[in-house]
Short mmCIF file of C-alpha atoms in Angstrom, two decimals:
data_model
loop_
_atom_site.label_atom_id
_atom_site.label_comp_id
_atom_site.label_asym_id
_atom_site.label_seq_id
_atom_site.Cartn_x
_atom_site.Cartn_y
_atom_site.Cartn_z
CA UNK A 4 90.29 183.42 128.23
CA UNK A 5 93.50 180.94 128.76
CA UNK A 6 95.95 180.65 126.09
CA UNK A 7 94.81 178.11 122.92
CA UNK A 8 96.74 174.50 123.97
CA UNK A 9 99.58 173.87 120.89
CA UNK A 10 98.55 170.60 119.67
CA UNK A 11 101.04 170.25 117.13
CA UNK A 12 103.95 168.63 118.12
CA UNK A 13 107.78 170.45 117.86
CA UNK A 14 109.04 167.48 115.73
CA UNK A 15 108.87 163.99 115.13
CA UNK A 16 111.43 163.35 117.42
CA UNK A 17 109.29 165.73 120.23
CA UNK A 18 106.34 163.74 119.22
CA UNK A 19 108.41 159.91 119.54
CA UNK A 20 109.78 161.00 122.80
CA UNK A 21 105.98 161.77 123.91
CA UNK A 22 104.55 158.71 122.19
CA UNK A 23 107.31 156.42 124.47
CA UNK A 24 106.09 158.12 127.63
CA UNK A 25 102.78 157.53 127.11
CA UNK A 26 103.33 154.23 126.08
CA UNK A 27 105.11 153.31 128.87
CA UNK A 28 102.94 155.27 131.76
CA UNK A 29 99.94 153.50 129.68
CA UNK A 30 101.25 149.78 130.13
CA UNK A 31 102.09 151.07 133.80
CA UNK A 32 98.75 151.98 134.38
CA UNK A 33 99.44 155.38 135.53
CA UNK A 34 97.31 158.59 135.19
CA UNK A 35 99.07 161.21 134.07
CA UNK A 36 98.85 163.12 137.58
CA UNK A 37 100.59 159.97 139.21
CA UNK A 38 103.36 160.02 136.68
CA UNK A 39 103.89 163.66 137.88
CA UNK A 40 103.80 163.90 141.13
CA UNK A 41 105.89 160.09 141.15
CA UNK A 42 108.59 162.40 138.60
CA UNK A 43 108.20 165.64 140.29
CA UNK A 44 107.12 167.63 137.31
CA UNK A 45 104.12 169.41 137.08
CA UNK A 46 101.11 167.85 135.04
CA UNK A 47 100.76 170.41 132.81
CA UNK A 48 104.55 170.36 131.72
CA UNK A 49 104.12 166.55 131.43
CA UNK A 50 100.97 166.71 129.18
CA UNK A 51 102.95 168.78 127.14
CA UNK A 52 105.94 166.66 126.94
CA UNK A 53 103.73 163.78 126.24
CA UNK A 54 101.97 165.52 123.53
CA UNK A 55 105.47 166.77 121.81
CA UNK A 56 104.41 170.52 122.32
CA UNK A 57 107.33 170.51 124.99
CA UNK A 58 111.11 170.07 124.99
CA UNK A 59 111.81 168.40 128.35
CA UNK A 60 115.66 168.81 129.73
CA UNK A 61 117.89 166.35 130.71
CA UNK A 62 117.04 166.33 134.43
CA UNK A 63 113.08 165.99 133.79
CA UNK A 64 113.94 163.35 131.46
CA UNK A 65 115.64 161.60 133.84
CA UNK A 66 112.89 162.03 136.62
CA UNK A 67 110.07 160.85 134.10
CA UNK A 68 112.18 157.55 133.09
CA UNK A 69 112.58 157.13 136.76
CA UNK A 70 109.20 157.07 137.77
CA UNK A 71 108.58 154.68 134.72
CA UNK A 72 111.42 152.40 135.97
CA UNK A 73 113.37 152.69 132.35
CA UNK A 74 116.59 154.51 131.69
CA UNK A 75 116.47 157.52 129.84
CA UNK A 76 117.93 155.18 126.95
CA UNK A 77 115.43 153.02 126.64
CA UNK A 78 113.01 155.85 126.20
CA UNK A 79 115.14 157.91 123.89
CA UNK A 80 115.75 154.01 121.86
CA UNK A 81 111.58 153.50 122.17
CA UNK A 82 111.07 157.30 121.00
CA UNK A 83 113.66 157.17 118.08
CA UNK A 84 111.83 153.65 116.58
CA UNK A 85 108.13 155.43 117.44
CA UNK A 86 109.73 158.73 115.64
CA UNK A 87 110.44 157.49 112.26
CA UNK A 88 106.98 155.22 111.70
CA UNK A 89 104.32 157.16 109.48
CA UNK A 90 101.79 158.98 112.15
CA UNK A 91 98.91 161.09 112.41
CA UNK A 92 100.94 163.51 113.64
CA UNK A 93 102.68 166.20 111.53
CA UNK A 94 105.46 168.21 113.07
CA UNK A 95 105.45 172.50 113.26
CA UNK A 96 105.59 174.57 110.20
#
């Protein structure tokens, strides 16, 4: 049997960073896979950065805002505002 999925984000912050990816790949119209492959990350690494269950490092960051057409600013800006709103989302014990 594969490994239970973590579903619970790291932190808000983890969880803001993921929201502003989504949100942007979203308004793109891009499937997760195309965000990827466009980023050269895997989809499984970028399902878990999306989700906050994964700590992406500077380089990734920089591919993913790439292949969104942002800065890694204007993620990190989006992901700080979406980080400090009340959510469903609760970070790790």
């Amino acid at each position: 049997m594969p490994p239970r999925r973590q579903s619970t984000p790291r932190s808000p912050e983890h969880a803001g960073l993921g929201d502003a990816i989504r949100e942007r790949r979203e308004k793109l119209g891009l499937s997760q896979e195309a965000l990827a492959d466009a980023a050269g990350v895997h989809v499984t690494h970028l399902g878990g950065v999306e989700r906050g269950v994964r700590n992406p490092n500077y380089a990734t960051l920089v591919r993913i805002a790439g292949a969104l057409g942002v800065s890694p600013g204007t993620l990190v800006t989006r992901a700080d505002a979406l980080a400090t709103r009340p959510s469903r989302r609760s970070p790790r014990p």
